[in-house]
CSV table of N, CA, C and O in Angstrom, one decimal:
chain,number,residue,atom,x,y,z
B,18,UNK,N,103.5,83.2,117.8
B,18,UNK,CA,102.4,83.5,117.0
B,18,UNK,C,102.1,85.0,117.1
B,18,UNK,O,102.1,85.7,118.1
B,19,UNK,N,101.8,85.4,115.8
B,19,UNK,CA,100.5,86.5,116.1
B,19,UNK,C,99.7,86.5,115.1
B,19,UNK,O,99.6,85.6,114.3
B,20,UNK,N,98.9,88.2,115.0
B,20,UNK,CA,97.6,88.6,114.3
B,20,UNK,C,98.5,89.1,113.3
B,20,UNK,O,99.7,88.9,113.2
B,21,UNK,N,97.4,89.8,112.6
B,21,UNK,CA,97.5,90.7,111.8
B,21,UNK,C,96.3,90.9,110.8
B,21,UNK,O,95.7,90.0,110.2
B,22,UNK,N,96.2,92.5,110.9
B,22,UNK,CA,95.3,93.3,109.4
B,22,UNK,C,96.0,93.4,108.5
B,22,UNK,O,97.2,93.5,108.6
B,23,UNK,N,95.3,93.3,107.2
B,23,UNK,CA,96.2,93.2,106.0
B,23,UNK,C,95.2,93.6,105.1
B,23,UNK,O,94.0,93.1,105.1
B,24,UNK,N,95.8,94.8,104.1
B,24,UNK,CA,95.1,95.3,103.3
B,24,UNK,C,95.4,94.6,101.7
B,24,UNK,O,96.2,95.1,100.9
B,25,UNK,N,94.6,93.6,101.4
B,25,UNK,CA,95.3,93.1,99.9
B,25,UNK,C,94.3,93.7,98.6
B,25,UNK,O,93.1,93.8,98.6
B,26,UNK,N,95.1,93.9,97.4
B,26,UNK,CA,94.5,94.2,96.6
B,26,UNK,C,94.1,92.9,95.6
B,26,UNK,O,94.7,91.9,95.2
B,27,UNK,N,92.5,93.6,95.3
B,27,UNK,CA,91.8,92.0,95.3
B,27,UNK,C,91.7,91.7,93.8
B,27,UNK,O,90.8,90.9,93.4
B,28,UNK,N,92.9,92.5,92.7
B,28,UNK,CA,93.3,92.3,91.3
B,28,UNK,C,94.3,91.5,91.3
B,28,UNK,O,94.4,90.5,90.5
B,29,UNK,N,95.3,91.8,92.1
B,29,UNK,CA,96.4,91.5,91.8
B,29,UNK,C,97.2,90.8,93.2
B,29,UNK,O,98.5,90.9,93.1
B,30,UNK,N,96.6,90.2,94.4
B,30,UNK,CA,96.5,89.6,95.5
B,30,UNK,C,97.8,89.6,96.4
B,30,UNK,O,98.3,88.7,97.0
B,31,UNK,N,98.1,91.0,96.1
B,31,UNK,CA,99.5,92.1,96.4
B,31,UNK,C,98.6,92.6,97.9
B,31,UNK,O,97.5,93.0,98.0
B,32,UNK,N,99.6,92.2,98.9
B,32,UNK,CA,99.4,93.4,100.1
B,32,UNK,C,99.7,93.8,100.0
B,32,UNK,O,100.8,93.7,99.5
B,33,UNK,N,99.1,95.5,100.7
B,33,UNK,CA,99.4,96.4,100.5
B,33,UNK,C,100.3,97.3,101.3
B,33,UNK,O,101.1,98.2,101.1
B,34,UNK,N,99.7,96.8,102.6
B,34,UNK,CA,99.9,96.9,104.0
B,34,UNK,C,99.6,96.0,105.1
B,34,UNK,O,98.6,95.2,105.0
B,35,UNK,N,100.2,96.0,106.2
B,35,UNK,CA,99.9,95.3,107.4
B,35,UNK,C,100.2,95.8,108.2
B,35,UNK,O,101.2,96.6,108.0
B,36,UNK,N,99.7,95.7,109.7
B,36,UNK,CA,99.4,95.7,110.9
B,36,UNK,C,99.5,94.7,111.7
B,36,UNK,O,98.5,94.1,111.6
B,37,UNK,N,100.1,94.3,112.3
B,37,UNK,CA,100.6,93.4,113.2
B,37,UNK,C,100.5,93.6,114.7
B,37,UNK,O,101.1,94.5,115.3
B,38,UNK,N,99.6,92.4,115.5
B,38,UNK,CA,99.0,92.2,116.6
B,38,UNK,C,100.1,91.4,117.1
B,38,UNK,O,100.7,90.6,116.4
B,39,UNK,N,100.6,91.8,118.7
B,39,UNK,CA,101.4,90.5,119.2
B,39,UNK,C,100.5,89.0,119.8
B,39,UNK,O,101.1,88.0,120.1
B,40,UNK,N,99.5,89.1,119.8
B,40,UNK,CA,97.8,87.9,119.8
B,40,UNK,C,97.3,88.6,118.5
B,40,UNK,O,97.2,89.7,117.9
B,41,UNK,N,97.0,87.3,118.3
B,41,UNK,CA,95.8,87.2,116.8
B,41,UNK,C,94.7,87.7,117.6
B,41,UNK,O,94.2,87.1,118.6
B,42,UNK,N,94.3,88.7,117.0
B,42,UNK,CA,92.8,89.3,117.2
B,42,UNK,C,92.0,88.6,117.0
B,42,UNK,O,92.3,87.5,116.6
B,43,UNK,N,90.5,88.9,117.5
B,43,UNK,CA,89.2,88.0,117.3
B,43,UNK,C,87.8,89.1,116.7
B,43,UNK,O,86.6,88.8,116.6
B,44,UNK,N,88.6,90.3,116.4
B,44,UNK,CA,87.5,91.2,116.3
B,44,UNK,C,87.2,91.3,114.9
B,44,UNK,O,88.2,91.9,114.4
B,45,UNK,N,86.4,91.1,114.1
B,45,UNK,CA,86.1,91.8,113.0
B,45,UNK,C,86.3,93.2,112.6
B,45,UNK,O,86.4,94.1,113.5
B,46,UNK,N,86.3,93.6,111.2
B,46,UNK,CA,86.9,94.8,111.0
B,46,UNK,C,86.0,95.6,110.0
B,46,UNK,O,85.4,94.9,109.2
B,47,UNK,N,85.8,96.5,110.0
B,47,UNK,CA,85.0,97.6,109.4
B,47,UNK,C,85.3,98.6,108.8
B,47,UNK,O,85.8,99.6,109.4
B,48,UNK,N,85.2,98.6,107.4
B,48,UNK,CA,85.8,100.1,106.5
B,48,UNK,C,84.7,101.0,106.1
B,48,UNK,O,83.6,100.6,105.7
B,49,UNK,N,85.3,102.3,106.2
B,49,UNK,CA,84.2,103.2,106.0
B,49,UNK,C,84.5,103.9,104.4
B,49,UNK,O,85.6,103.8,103.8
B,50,UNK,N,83.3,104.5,103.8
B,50,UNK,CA,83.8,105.2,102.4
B,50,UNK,C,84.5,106.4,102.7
B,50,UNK,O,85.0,107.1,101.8
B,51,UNK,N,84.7,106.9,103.9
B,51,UNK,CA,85.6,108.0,104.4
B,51,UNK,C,87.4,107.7,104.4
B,51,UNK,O,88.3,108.4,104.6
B,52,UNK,N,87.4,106.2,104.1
B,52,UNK,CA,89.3,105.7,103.8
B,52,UNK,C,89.5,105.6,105.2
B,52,UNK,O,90.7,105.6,105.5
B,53,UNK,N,88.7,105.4,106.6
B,53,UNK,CA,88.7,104.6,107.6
B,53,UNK,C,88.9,103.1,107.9
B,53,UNK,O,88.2,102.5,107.2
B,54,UNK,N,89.7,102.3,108.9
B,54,UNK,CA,89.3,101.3,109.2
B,54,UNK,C,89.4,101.0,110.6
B,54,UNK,O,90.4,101.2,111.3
B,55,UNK,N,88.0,100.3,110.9
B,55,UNK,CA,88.4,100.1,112.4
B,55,UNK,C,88.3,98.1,112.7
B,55,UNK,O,87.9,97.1,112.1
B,56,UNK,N,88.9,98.3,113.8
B,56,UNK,CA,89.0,96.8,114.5
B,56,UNK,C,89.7,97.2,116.1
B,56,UNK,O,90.1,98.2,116.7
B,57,UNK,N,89.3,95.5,116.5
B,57,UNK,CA,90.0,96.1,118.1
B,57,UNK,C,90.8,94.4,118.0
B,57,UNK,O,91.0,93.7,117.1
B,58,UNK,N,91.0,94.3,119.5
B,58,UNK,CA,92.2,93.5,119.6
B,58,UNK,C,92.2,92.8,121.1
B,58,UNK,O,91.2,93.4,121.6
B,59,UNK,N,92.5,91.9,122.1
B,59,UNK,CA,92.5,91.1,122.7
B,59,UNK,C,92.9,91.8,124.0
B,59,UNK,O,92.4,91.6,125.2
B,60,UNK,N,93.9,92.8,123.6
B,60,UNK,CA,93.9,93.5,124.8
B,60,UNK,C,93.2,94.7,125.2
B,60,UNK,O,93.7,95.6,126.0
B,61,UNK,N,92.0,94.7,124.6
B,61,UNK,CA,90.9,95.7,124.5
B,61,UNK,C,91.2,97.3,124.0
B,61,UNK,O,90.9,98.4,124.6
B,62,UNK,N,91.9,96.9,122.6
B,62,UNK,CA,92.3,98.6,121.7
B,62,UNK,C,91.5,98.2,120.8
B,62,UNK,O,91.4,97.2,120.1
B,63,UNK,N,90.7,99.4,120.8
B,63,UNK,CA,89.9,100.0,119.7
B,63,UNK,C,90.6,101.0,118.8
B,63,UNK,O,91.1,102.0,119.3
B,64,UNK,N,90.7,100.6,117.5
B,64,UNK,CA,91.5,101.5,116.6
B,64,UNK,C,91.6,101.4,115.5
B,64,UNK,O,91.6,100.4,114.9
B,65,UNK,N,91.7,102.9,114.9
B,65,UNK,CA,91.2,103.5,113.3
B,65,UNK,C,91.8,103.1,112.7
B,65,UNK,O,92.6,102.4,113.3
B,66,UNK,N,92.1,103.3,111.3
B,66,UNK,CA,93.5,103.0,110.5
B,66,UNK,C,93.1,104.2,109.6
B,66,UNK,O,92.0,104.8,109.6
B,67,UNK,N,94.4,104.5,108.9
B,67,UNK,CA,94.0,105.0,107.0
B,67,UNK,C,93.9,104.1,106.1
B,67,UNK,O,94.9,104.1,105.3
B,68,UNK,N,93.1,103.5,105.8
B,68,UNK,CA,92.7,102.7,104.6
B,68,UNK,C,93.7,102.3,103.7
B,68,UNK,O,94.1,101.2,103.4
B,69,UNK,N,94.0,103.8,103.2
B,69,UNK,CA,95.2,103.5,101.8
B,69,UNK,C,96.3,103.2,102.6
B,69,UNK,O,97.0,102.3,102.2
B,70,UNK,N,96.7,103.7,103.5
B,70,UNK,CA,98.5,103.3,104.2
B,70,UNK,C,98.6,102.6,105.4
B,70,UNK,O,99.7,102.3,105.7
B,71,UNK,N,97.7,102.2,106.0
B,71,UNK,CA,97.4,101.1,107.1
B,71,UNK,C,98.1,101.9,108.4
B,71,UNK,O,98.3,101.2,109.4
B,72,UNK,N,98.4,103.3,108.4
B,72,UNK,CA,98.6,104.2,109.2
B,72,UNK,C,98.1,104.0,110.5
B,72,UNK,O,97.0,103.7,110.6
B,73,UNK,N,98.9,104.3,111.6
B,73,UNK,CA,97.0,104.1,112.9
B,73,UNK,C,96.8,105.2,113.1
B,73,UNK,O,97.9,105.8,113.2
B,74,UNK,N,95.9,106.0,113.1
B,74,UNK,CA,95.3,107.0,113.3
B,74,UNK,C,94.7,107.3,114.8
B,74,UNK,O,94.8,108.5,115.3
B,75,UNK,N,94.2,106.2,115.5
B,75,UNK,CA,93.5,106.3,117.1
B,75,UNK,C,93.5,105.4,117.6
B,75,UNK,O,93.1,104.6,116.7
B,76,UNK,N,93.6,104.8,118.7
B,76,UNK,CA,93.4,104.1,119.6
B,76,UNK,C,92.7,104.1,121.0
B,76,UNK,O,93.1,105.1,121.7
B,77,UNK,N,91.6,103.5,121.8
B,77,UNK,CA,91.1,103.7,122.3
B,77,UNK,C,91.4,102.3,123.4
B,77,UNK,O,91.5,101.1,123.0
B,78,UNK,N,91.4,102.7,124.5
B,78,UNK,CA,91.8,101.3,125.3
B,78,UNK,C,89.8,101.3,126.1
B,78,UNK,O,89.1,102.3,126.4
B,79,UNK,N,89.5,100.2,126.1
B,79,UNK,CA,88.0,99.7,126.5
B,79,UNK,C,87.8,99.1,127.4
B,79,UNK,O,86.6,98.9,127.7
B,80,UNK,N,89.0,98.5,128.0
B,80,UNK,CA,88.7,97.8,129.4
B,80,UNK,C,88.6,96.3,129.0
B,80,UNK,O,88.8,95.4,129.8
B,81,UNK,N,88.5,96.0,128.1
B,81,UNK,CA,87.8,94.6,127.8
B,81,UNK,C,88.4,94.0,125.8
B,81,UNK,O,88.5,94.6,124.7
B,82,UNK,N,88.6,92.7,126.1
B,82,UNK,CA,88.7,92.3,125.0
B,82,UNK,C,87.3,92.4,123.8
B,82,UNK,O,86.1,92.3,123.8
B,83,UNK,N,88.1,92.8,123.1
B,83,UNK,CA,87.1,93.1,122.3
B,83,UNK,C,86.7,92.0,120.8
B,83,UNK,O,87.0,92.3,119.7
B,84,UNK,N,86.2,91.1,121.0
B,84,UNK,CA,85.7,90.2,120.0
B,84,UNK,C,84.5,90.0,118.6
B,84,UNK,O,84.2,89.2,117.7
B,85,UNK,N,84.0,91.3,119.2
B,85,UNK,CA,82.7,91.9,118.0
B,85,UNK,C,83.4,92.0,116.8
B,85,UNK,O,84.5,91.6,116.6
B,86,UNK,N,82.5,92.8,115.8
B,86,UNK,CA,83.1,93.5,114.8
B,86,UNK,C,82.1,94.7,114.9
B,86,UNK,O,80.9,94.8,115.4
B,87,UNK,N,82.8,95.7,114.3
B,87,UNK,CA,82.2,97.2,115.0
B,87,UNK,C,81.4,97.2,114.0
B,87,UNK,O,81.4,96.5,113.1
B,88,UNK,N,80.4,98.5,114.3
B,88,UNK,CA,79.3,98.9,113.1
B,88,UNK,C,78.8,100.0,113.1
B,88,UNK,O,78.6,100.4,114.3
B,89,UNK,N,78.5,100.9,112.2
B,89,UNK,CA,78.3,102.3,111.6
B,89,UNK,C,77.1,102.2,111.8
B,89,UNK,O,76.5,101.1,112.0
B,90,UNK,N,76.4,103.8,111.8
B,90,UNK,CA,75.4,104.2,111.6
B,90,UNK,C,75.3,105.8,111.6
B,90,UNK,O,76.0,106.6,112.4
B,91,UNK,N,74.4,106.3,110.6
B,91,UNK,CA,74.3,108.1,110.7
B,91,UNK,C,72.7,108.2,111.0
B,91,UNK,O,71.7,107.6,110.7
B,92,UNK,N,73.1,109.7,111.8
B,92,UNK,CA,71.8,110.4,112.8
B,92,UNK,C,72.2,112.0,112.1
B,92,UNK,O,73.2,112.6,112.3
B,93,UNK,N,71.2,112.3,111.2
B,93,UNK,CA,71.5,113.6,111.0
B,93,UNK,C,72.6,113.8,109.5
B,93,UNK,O,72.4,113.5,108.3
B,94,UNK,N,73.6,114.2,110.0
B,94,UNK,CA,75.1,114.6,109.6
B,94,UNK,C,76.1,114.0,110.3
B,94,UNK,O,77.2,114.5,109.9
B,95,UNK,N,76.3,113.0,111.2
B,95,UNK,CA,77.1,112.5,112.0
B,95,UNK,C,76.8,111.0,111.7
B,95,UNK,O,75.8,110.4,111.5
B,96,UNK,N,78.3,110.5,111.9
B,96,UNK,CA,78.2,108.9,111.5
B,96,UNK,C,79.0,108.4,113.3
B,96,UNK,O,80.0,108.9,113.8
B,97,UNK,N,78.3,107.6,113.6
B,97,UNK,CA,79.2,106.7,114.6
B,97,UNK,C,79.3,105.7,114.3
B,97,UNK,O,78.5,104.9,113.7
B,98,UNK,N,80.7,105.6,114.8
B,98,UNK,CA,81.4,103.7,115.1
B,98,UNK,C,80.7,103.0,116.6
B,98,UNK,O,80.8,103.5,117.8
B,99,UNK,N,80.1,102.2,116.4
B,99,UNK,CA,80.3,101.5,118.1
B,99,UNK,C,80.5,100.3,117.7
B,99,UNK,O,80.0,99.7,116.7
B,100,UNK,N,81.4,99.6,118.8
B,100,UNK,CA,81.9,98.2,119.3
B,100,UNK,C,81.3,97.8,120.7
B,100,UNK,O,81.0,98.6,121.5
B,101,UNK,N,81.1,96.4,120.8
B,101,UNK,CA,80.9,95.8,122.3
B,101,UNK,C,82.2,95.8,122.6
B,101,UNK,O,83.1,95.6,121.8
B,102,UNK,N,82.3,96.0,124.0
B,102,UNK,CA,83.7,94.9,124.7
B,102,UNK,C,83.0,94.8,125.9
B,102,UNK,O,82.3,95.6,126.5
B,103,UNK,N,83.5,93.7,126.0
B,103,UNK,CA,82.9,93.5,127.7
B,103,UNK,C,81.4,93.5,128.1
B,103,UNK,O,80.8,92.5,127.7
B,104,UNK,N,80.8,94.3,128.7
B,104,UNK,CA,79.7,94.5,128.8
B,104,UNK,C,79.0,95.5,128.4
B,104,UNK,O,77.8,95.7,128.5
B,105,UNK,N,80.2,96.3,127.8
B,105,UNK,CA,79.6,97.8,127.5
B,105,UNK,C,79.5,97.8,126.1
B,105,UNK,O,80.2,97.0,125.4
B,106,UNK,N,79.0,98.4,125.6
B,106,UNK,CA,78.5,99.2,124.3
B,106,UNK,C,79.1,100.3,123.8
B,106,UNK,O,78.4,101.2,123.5
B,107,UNK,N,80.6,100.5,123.7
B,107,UNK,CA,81.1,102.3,123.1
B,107,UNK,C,80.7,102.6,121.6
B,107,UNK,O,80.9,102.0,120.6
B,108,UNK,N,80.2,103.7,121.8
B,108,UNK,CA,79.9,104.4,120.4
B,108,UNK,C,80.7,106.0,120.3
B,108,UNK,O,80.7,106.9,121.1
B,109,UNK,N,81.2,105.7,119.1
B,109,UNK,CA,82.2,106.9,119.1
B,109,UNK,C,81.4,108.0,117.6
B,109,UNK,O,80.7,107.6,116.7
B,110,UNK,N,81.8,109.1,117.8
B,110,UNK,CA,81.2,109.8,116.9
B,110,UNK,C,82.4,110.5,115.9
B,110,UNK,O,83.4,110.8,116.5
B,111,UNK,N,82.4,110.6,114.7
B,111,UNK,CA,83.3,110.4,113.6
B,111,UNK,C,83.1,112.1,113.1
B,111,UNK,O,82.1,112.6,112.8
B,112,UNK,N,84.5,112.7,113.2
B,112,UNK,CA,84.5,114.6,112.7
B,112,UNK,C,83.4,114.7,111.0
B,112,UNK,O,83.4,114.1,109.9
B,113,UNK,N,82.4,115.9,111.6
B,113,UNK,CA,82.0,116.3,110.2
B,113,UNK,C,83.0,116.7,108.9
B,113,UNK,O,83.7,117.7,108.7
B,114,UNK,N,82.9,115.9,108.2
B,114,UNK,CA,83.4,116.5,107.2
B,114,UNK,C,83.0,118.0,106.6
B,114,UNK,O,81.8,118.2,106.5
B,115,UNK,N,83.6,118.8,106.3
B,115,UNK,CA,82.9,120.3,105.4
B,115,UNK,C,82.4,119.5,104.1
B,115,UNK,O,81.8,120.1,103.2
């Protein structure tokens, strides 16, 4: 078995792209209007994608399975991602755009 992210287009129910987990994930996933996407994974990776090409962009290891689904918020000019895993709470902070 495994997971997988999969980006389908929702005219024409064509994938676009995929991502493939060796465990099916449990985490929920989150896109931003910046062409971001994040999710994590069982063996506790936190990680970005590019939207349009399902590219990985970052990965973050957390110590902990990660089963949430992450969530945004902006302070100012700055947007952060944070996820639970484990017992902790990470919040990551996302580059200013010009």
């Amino acid at each position: 078995g495994y997971g997988a992210l999969r980006a389908i287009d929702p005219l024409t129910a064509e994938v676009k792209w995929e991502f493939r987990f060796d465990d099916p994930p449990m985490a929920g996933v989150l896109s931003t209007a910046t062409g971001l996407v994040f999710t994590g994974d069982m063996d506790g990776n936190f990680m970005a994608f590019d939207a349009s090409t399902g590219k990985p962009l970052w990965r973050f290891q957390t110590g902990a399975p990660i089963y949430a689904a992450p969530t945004t918020f902006v302070i100012g000019e700055r947007q952060f991602v944070v996820i639970p895993a484990g017992g902790a709470l990470l919040a990551f902070a996302l580059p200013v755009k010009p």
